Amino acid sequence: MVIFHNPCTRILRLGYAYLCSTSLSGRLQPFLERISEQTGESSSAALLDGDDIVYVARSATRRIMSIGLGVGSRLPAHCTSLGRAILAYQSPEEIEAYLRRVKLEPRTPKTIIRKPELREALDVVRAKGFALINEELEFGLRSIALPLIQKDGRVVIALNISAQAARVPITEMEQRFLPLLQGASDALRYTF
């Protein structure tokens, strides 16, 4: 897990995000575009940088969030499917360190803001193999993410599909979207 503790490293973090995105986006983008074509929904890839996720590739079919997201955009890891899909696969020591230092800010009334509940949510993600967020980041937004497990077993990247909650039920996300993410993850596993 890449963690930058010094607040003076903001410029380094931006540079790091750029360097990672240029090398990764070329490999990830075709998979995300295929997922978006098959679902009609936005698909993204991100990595963990400190306590946030940073988008490294994105295929947006429509704007479903109140803010625009692109490569280099940052969001808090605790309330995103991408963040939870990565966090759940870190070592117990890394998860505990994250929980000690992070302040769990509510984005909606549904956001998990108690650390024991987040720890339990991460355990569920690891047991199921995917993360599903239902309006914790923003009202009306639902997303499902899958960790991209590397050859050596590490997880530093996750892939997701986001949709409007009013249009796409949770069952569809699990039954129709999850297999598409699994196919992309399986194909990408041996390239990292």
mmCIF file with all atom_site columns, N, CA, C and O in Angstrom, residues 140-178:
data_model
loop_
_atom_site.group_PDB
_atom_site.id
_atom_site.type_symbol
_atom_site.label_atom_id
_atom_site.label_alt_id
_atom_site.label_comp_id
_atom_site.label_asym_id
_atom_site.label_entity_id
_atom_site.label_seq_id
_atom_site.pdbx_PDB_ins_code
_atom_site.Cartn_x
_atom_site.Cartn_y
_atom_site.Cartn_z
_atom_site.occupancy
_atom_site.B_iso_or_equiv
_atom_site.pdbx_formal_charge
_atom_site.auth_seq_id
_atom_site.auth_comp_id
_atom_site.auth_asym_id
_atom_site.auth_atom_id
_atom_site.pdbx_PDB_model_num
ATOM 1   N N  . GLY A 1 140 ? -28.291 8.410   -4.591  1.00 0.00 ? 140 GLY A N  1
ATOM 2   C CA . GLY A 1 140 ? -28.626 7.980   -5.942  1.00 0.00 ? 140 GLY A CA 1
ATOM 3   C C  . GLY A 1 140 ? -27.532 7.217   -6.659  1.00 0.00 ? 140 GLY A C  1
ATOM 4   O O  . GLY A 1 140 ? -27.716 6.792   -7.792  1.00 0.00 ? 140 GLY A O  1
ATOM 5   N N  . LEU A 1 141 ? -26.382 7.007   -6.007  1.00 0.00 ? 141 LEU A N  1
ATOM 6   C CA . LEU A 1 141 ? -25.261 6.319   -6.640  1.00 0.00 ? 141 LEU A CA 1
ATOM 7   C C  . LEU A 1 141 ? -25.038 4.967   -5.983  1.00 0.00 ? 141 LEU A C  1
ATOM 8   O O  . LEU A 1 141 ? -24.920 4.860   -4.768  1.00 0.00 ? 141 LEU A O  1
ATOM 9   N N  . ARG A 1 142 ? -24.961 3.963   -6.818  1.00 0.00 ? 142 ARG A N  1
ATOM 10  C CA . ARG A 1 142 ? -24.675 2.605   -6.364  1.00 0.00 ? 142 ARG A CA 1
ATOM 11  C C  . ARG A 1 142 ? -23.498 2.105   -7.197  1.00 0.00 ? 142 ARG A C  1
ATOM 12  O O  . ARG A 1 142 ? -23.438 2.370   -8.390  1.00 0.00 ? 142 ARG A O  1
ATOM 13  N N  . SER A 1 143 ? -22.563 1.407   -6.569  1.00 0.00 ? 143 SER A N  1
ATOM 14  C CA . SER A 1 143 ? -21.437 0.882   -7.347  1.00 0.00 ? 143 SER A CA 1
ATOM 15  C C  . SER A 1 143 ? -20.956 -0.447  -6.782  1.00 0.00 ? 143 SER A C  1
ATOM 16  O O  . SER A 1 143 ? -21.123 -0.740  -5.601  1.00 0.00 ? 143 SER A O  1
ATOM 17  N N  . ILE A 1 144 ? -20.363 -1.218  -7.671  1.00 0.00 ? 144 ILE A N  1
ATOM 18  C CA . ILE A 1 144 ? -19.813 -2.523  -7.323  1.00 0.00 ? 144 ILE A CA 1
ATOM 19  C C  . ILE A 1 144 ? -18.378 -2.561  -7.822  1.00 0.00 ? 144 ILE A C  1
ATOM 20  O O  . ILE A 1 144 ? -18.089 -2.074  -8.916  1.00 0.00 ? 144 ILE A O  1
ATOM 21  N N  . ALA A 1 145 ? -17.473 -3.085  -7.001  1.00 0.00 ? 145 ALA A N  1
ATOM 22  C CA . ALA A 1 145 ? -16.053 -3.120  -7.364  1.00 0.00 ? 145 ALA A CA 1
ATOM 23  C C  . ALA A 1 145 ? -15.455 -4.472  -7.039  1.00 0.00 ? 145 ALA A C  1
ATOM 24  O O  . ALA A 1 145 ? -15.879 -5.158  -6.111  1.00 0.00 ? 145 ALA A O  1
ATOM 25  N N  . LEU A 1 146 ? -14.442 -4.785  -7.806  1.00 0.00 ? 146 LEU A N  1
ATOM 26  C CA . LEU A 1 146 ? -13.723 -6.041  -7.653  1.00 0.00 ? 146 LEU A CA 1
ATOM 27  C C  . LEU A 1 146 ? -12.234 -5.730  -7.582  1.00 0.00 ? 146 LEU A C  1
ATOM 28  O O  . LEU A 1 146 ? -11.733 -4.936  -8.375  1.00 0.00 ? 146 LEU A O  1
ATOM 29  N N  . PRO A 1 147 ? -11.527 -6.338  -6.636  1.00 0.00 ? 147 PRO A N  1
ATOM 30  C CA . PRO A 1 147 ? -10.084 -6.114  -6.588  1.00 0.00 ? 147 PRO A CA 1
ATOM 31  C C  . PRO A 1 147 ? -9.412  -6.790  -7.774  1.00 0.00 ? 147 PRO A C  1
ATOM 32  O O  . PRO A 1 147 ? -9.852  -7.845  -8.236  1.00 0.00 ? 147 PRO A O  1
ATOM 33  N N  . LEU A 1 148 ? -8.367  -6.185  -8.258  1.00 0.00 ? 148 LEU A N  1
ATOM 34  C CA . LEU A 1 148 ? -7.544  -6.789  -9.298  1.00 0.00 ? 148 LEU A CA 1
ATOM 35  C C  . LEU A 1 148 ? -6.370  -7.453  -8.586  1.00 0.00 ? 148 LEU A C  1
ATOM 36  O O  . LEU A 1 148 ? -5.431  -6.792  -8.157  1.00 0.00 ? 148 LEU A O  1
ATOM 37  N N  . ILE A 1 149 ? -6.478  -8.764  -8.404  1.00 0.00 ? 149 ILE A N  1
ATOM 38  C CA . ILE A 1 149 ? -5.457  -9.504  -7.661  1.00 0.00 ? 149 ILE A CA 1
ATOM 39  C C  . ILE A 1 149 ? -4.292  -9.789  -8.599  1.00 0.00 ? 149 ILE A C  1
ATOM 40  O O  . ILE A 1 149 ? -4.465  -10.390 -9.663  1.00 0.00 ? 149 ILE A O  1
ATOM 41  N N  . GLN A 1 150 ? -3.119  -9.336  -8.202  1.00 0.00 ? 150 GLN A N  1
ATOM 42  C CA . GLN A 1 150 ? -1.935  -9.498  -9.034  1.00 0.00 ? 150 GLN A CA 1
ATOM 43  C C  . GLN A 1 150 ? -1.364  -10.912 -8.927  1.00 0.00 ? 150 GLN A C  1
ATOM 44  O O  . GLN A 1 150 ? -1.756  -11.688 -8.059  1.00 0.00 ? 150 GLN A O  1
ATOM 45  N N  . LYS A 1 151 ? -0.418  -11.218 -9.786  1.00 0.00 ? 151 LYS A N  1
ATOM 46  C CA . LYS A 1 151 ? 0.224   -12.541 -9.791  1.00 0.00 ? 151 LYS A CA 1
ATOM 47  C C  . LYS A 1 151 ? 0.758   -12.912 -8.415  1.00 0.00 ? 151 LYS A C  1
ATOM 48  O O  . LYS A 1 151 ? 0.678   -14.057 -8.006  1.00 0.00 ? 151 LYS A O  1
ATOM 49  N N  . ASP A 1 152 ? 1.304   -11.922 -7.699  1.00 0.00 ? 152 ASP A N  1
ATOM 50  C CA . ASP A 1 152 ? 1.899   -12.186 -6.390  1.00 0.00 ? 152 ASP A CA 1
ATOM 51  C C  . ASP A 1 152 ? 0.877   -12.148 -5.249  1.00 0.00 ? 152 ASP A C  1
ATOM 52  O O  . ASP A 1 152 ? 1.234   -12.240 -4.085  1.00 0.00 ? 152 ASP A O  1
ATOM 53  N N  . GLY A 1 153 ? -0.409  -12.005 -5.580  1.00 0.00 ? 153 GLY A N  1
ATOM 54  C CA . GLY A 1 153 ? -1.461  -12.009 -4.575  1.00 0.00 ? 153 GLY A CA 1
ATOM 55  C C  . GLY A 1 153 ? -1.799  -10.643 -3.988  1.00 0.00 ? 153 GLY A C  1
ATOM 56  O O  . GLY A 1 153 ? -2.761  -10.518 -3.239  1.00 0.00 ? 153 GLY A O  1
ATOM 57  N N  . ARG A 1 154 ? -1.017  -9.630  -4.326  1.00 0.00 ? 154 ARG A N  1
ATOM 58  C CA . ARG A 1 154 ? -1.285  -8.289  -3.798  1.00 0.00 ? 154 ARG A CA 1
ATOM 59  C C  . ARG A 1 154 ? -2.442  -7.631  -4.541  1.00 0.00 ? 154 ARG A C  1
ATOM 60  O O  . ARG A 1 154 ? -2.736  -7.965  -5.687  1.00 0.00 ? 154 ARG A O  1
ATOM 61  N N  . VAL A 1 155 ? -3.066  -6.659  -3.869  1.00 0.00 ? 155 VAL A N  1
ATOM 62  C CA . VAL A 1 155 ? -4.120  -5.865  -4.495  1.00 0.00 ? 155 VAL A CA 1
ATOM 63  C C  . VAL A 1 155 ? -3.755  -4.394  -4.343  1.00 0.00 ? 155 VAL A C  1
ATOM 64  O O  . VAL A 1 155 ? -3.624  -3.894  -3.229  1.00 0.00 ? 155 VAL A O  1
ATOM 65  N N  . VAL A 1 156 ? -3.565  -3.725  -5.461  1.00 0.00 ? 156 VAL A N  1
ATOM 66  C CA . VAL A 1 156 ? -3.309  -2.284  -5.446  1.00 0.00 ? 156 VAL A CA 1
ATOM 67  C C  . VAL A 1 156 ? -4.289  -1.535  -6.341  1.00 0.00 ? 156 VAL A C  1
ATOM 68  O O  . VAL A 1 156 ? -4.354  -0.319  -6.298  1.00 0.00 ? 156 VAL A O  1
ATOM 69  N N  . ILE A 1 157 ? -5.033  -2.256  -7.168  1.00 0.00 ? 157 ILE A N  1
ATOM 70  C CA . ILE A 1 157 ? -5.977  -1.669  -8.107  1.00 0.00 ? 157 ILE A CA 1
ATOM 71  C C  . ILE A 1 157 ? -7.318  -2.380  -7.970  1.00 0.00 ? 157 ILE A C  1
ATOM 72  O O  . ILE A 1 157 ? -7.368  -3.574  -7.689  1.00 0.00 ? 157 ILE A O  1
ATOM 73  N N  . ALA A 1 158 ? -8.396  -1.644  -8.197  1.00 0.00 ? 158 ALA A N  1
ATOM 74  C CA . ALA A 1 158 ? -9.725  -2.236  -8.257  1.00 0.00 ? 158 ALA A CA 1
ATOM 75  C C  . ALA A 1 158 ? -10.456 -1.683  -9.471  1.00 0.00 ? 158 ALA A C  1
ATOM 76  O O  . ALA A 1 158 ? -10.135 -0.604  -9.972  1.00 0.00 ? 158 ALA A O  1
ATOM 77  N N  . LEU A 1 159 ? -11.427 -2.454  -9.946  1.00 0.00 ? 159 LEU A N  1
ATOM 78  C CA . LEU A 1 159 ? -12.282 -2.071  -11.070 1.00 0.00 ? 159 LEU A CA 1
ATOM 79  C C  . LEU A 1 159 ? -13.710 -1.956  -10.568 1.00 0.00 ? 159 LEU A C  1
ATOM 80  O O  . LEU A 1 159 ? -14.125 -2.736  -9.704  1.00 0.00 ? 159 LEU A O  1
ATOM 81  N N  . ASN A 1 160 ? -14.479 -0.991  -11.117 1.00 0.00 ? 160 ASN A N  1
ATOM 82  C CA . ASN A 1 160 ? -15.868 -0.899  -10.680 1.00 0.00 ? 160 ASN A CA 1
ATOM 83  C C  . ASN A 1 160 ? -16.805 -0.523  -11.807 1.00 0.00 ? 160 ASN A C  1
ATOM 84  O O  . ASN A 1 160 ? -16.391 -0.116  -12.887 1.00 0.00 ? 160 ASN A O  1
ATOM 85  N N  . ILE A 1 161 ? -18.093 -0.667  -11.515 1.00 0.00 ? 161 ILE A N  1
ATOM 86  C CA . ILE A 1 161 ? -19.184 -0.187  -12.355 1.00 0.00 ? 161 ILE A CA 1
ATOM 87  C C  . ILE A 1 161 ? -20.094 0.615   -11.434 1.00 0.00 ? 161 ILE A C  1
ATOM 88  O O  . ILE A 1 161 ? -20.453 0.153   -10.351 1.00 0.00 ? 161 ILE A O  1
ATOM 89  N N  . SER A 1 162 ? -20.470 1.811   -11.877 1.00 0.00 ? 162 SER A N  1
ATOM 90  C CA . SER A 1 162 ? -21.367 2.673   -11.102 1.00 0.00 ? 162 SER A CA 1
ATOM 91  C C  . SER A 1 162 ? -22.648 2.902   -11.887 1.00 0.00 ? 162 SER A C  1
ATOM 92  O O  . SER A 1 162 ? -22.626 2.984   -13.115 1.00 0.00 ? 162 SER A O  1
ATOM 93  N N  . ALA A 1 163 ? -23.752 3.015   -11.151 1.00 0.00 ? 163 ALA A N  1
ATOM 94  C CA . ALA A 1 163 ? -25.050 3.212   -11.790 1.00 0.00 ? 163 ALA A CA 1
ATOM 95  C C  . ALA A 1 163 ? -25.964 4.012   -10.868 1.00 0.00 ? 163 ALA A C  1
ATOM 96  O O  . ALA A 1 163 ? -25.701 4.125   -9.667  1.00 0.00 ? 163 ALA A O  1
ATOM 97  N N  . GLN A 1 164 ? -27.028 4.528   -11.435 1.00 0.00 ? 164 GLN A N  1
ATOM 98  C CA . GLN A 1 164 ? -28.026 5.230   -10.637 1.00 0.00 ? 164 GLN A CA 1
ATOM 99  C C  . GLN A 1 164 ? -28.855 4.205   -9.876  1.00 0.00 ? 164 GLN A C  1
ATOM 100 O O  . GLN A 1 164 ? -29.366 3.249   -10.457 1.00 0.00 ? 164 GLN A O  1
ATOM 101 N N  . ALA A 1 165 ? -28.980 4.425   -8.573  1.00 0.00 ? 165 ALA A N  1
ATOM 102 C CA . ALA A 1 165 ? -29.683 3.478   -7.713  1.00 0.00 ? 165 ALA A CA 1
ATOM 103 C C  . ALA A 1 165 ? -31.141 3.310   -8.118  1.00 0.00 ? 165 ALA A C  1
ATOM 104 O O  . ALA A 1 165 ? -31.695 2.211   -8.021  1.00 0.00 ? 165 ALA A O  1
ATOM 105 N N  . ALA A 1 166 ? -31.772 4.359   -8.598  1.00 0.00 ? 166 ALA A N  1
ATOM 106 C CA . ALA A 1 166 ? -33.181 4.276   -8.977  1.00 0.00 ? 166 ALA A CA 1
ATOM 107 C C  . ALA A 1 166 ? -33.390 3.422   -10.227 1.00 0.00 ? 166 ALA A C  1
ATOM 108 O O  . ALA A 1 166 ? -34.475 2.879   -10.445 1.00 0.00 ? 166 ALA A O  1
ATOM 109 N N  . ARG A 1 167 ? -32.360 3.288   -11.041 1.00 0.00 ? 167 ARG A N  1
ATOM 110 C CA . ARG A 1 167 ? -32.454 2.560   -12.296 1.00 0.00 ? 167 ARG A CA 1
ATOM 111 C C  . ARG A 1 167 ? -31.966 1.127   -12.217 1.00 0.00 ? 167 ARG A C  1
ATOM 112 O O  . ARG A 1 167 ? -32.446 0.255   -12.938 1.00 0.00 ? 167 ARG A O  1
ATOM 113 N N  . VAL A 1 168 ? -30.961 0.881   -11.375 1.00 0.00 ? 168 VAL A N  1
ATOM 114 C CA . VAL A 1 168 ? -30.317 -0.431  -11.347 1.00 0.00 ? 168 VAL A CA 1
ATOM 115 C C  . VAL A 1 168 ? -30.388 -1.017  -9.938  1.00 0.00 ? 168 VAL A C  1
ATOM 116 O O  . VAL A 1 168 ? -29.747 -0.514  -9.018  1.00 0.00 ? 168 VAL A O  1
ATOM 117 N N  . PRO A 1 169 ? -31.159 -2.078  -9.753  1.00 0.00 ? 169 PRO A N  1
ATOM 118 C CA . PRO A 1 169 ? -31.255 -2.702  -8.430  1.00 0.00 ? 169 PRO A CA 1
ATOM 119 C C  . PRO A 1 169 ? -29.959 -3.437  -8.048  1.00 0.00 ? 169 PRO A C  1
ATOM 120 O O  . PRO A 1 169 ? -29.165 -3.814  -8.922  1.00 0.00 ? 169 PRO A O  1
ATOM 121 N N  . ILE A 1 170 ? -29.792 -3.656  -6.767  1.00 0.00 ? 170 ILE A N  1
ATOM 122 C CA . ILE A 1 170 ? -28.603 -4.352  -6.262  1.00 0.00 ? 170 ILE A CA 1
ATOM 123 C C  . ILE A 1 170 ? -28.481 -5.738  -6.890  1.00 0.00 ? 170 ILE A C  1
ATOM 124 O O  . ILE A 1 170 ? -27.377 -6.166  -7.243  1.00 0.00 ? 170 ILE A O  1
ATOM 125 N N  . THR A 1 171 ? -29.589 -6.432  -7.052  1.00 0.00 ? 171 THR A N  1
ATOM 126 C CA . THR A 1 171 ? -29.530 -7.783  -7.624  1.00 0.00 ? 171 THR A CA 1
ATOM 127 C C  . THR A 1 171 ? -28.941 -7.759  -9.035  1.00 0.00 ? 171 THR A C  1
ATOM 128 O O  . THR A 1 171 ? -28.180 -8.658  -9.407  1.00 0.00 ? 171 THR A O  1
ATOM 129 N N  . GLU A 1 172 ? -29.268 -6.737  -9.827  1.00 0.00 ? 172 GLU A N  1
ATOM 130 C CA . GLU A 1 172 ? -28.706 -6.642  -11.174 1.00 0.00 ? 172 GLU A CA 1
ATOM 131 C C  . GLU A 1 172 ? -27.204 -6.378  -11.116 1.00 0.00 ? 172 GLU A C  1
ATOM 132 O O  . GLU A 1 172 ? -26.442 -6.913  -11.925 1.00 0.00 ? 172 GLU A O  1
ATOM 133 N N  . MET A 1 173 ? -26.784 -5.573  -10.155 1.00 0.00 ? 173 MET A N  1
ATOM 134 C CA . MET A 1 173 ? -25.359 -5.291  -10.026 1.00 0.00 ? 173 MET A CA 1
ATOM 135 C C  . MET A 1 173 ? -24.602 -6.587  -9.747  1.00 0.00 ? 173 MET A C  1
ATOM 136 O O  . MET A 1 173 ? -23.544 -6.829  -10.328 1.00 0.00 ? 173 MET A O  1
ATOM 137 N N  . GLU A 1 174 ? -25.150 -7.403  -8.866  1.00 0.00 ? 174 GLU A N  1
ATOM 138 C CA . GLU A 1 174 ? -24.484 -8.655  -8.520  1.00 0.00 ? 174 GLU A CA 1
ATOM 139 C C  . GLU A 1 174 ? -24.597 -9.696  -9.619  1.00 0.00 ? 174 GLU A C  1
ATOM 140 O O  . GLU A 1 174 ? -23.625 -10.399 -9.919  1.00 0.00 ? 174 GLU A O  1
ATOM 141 N N  . GLN A 1 175 ? -25.762 -9.815  -10.242 1.00 0.00 ? 175 GLN A N  1
ATOM 142 C CA . GLN A 1 175 ? -25.981 -10.891 -11.210 1.00 0.00 ? 175 GLN A CA 1
ATOM 143 C C  . GLN A 1 175 ? -25.470 -10.567 -12.611 1.00 0.00 ? 175 GLN A C  1
ATOM 144 O O  . GLN A 1 175 ? -24.963 -11.452 -13.304 1.00 0.00 ? 175 GLN A O  1
ATOM 145 N N  . ARG A 1 176 ? -25.591 -9.314  -13.041 1.00 0.00 ? 176 ARG A N  1
ATOM 146 C CA . ARG A 1 176 ? -25.195 -8.968  -14.412 1.00 0.00 ? 176 ARG A CA 1
ATOM 147 C C  . ARG A 1 176 ? -23.847 -8.264  -14.475 1.00 0.00 ? 176 ARG A C  1
ATOM 148 O O  . ARG A 1 176 ? -23.034 -8.549  -15.348 1.00 0.00 ? 176 ARG A O  1
ATOM 149 N N  . PHE A 1 177 ? -23.582 -7.348  -13.537 1.00 0.00 ? 177 PHE A N  1
ATOM 150 C CA . PHE A 1 177 ? -22.356 -6.549  -13.600 1.00 0.00 ? 177 PHE A CA 1
ATOM 151 C C  . PHE A 1 177 ? -21.138 -7.275  -13.028 1.00 0.00 ? 177 PHE A C  1
ATOM 152 O O  . PHE A 1 177 ? -20.047 -7.169  -13.573 1.00 0.00 ? 177 PHE A O  1
ATOM 153 N N  . LEU A 1 178 ? -21.315 -7.990  -11.937 1.00 0.00 ? 178 LEU A N  1
ATOM 154 C CA . LEU A 1 178 ? -20.186 -8.661  -11.295 1.00 0.00 ? 178 LEU A CA 1
ATOM 155 C C  . LEU A 1 178 ? -19.469 -9.635  -12.234 1.00 0.00 ? 178 LEU A C  1
ATOM 156 O O  . LEU A 1 178 ? -18.240 -9.622  -12.294 1.00 0.00 ? 178 LEU A O  1
#
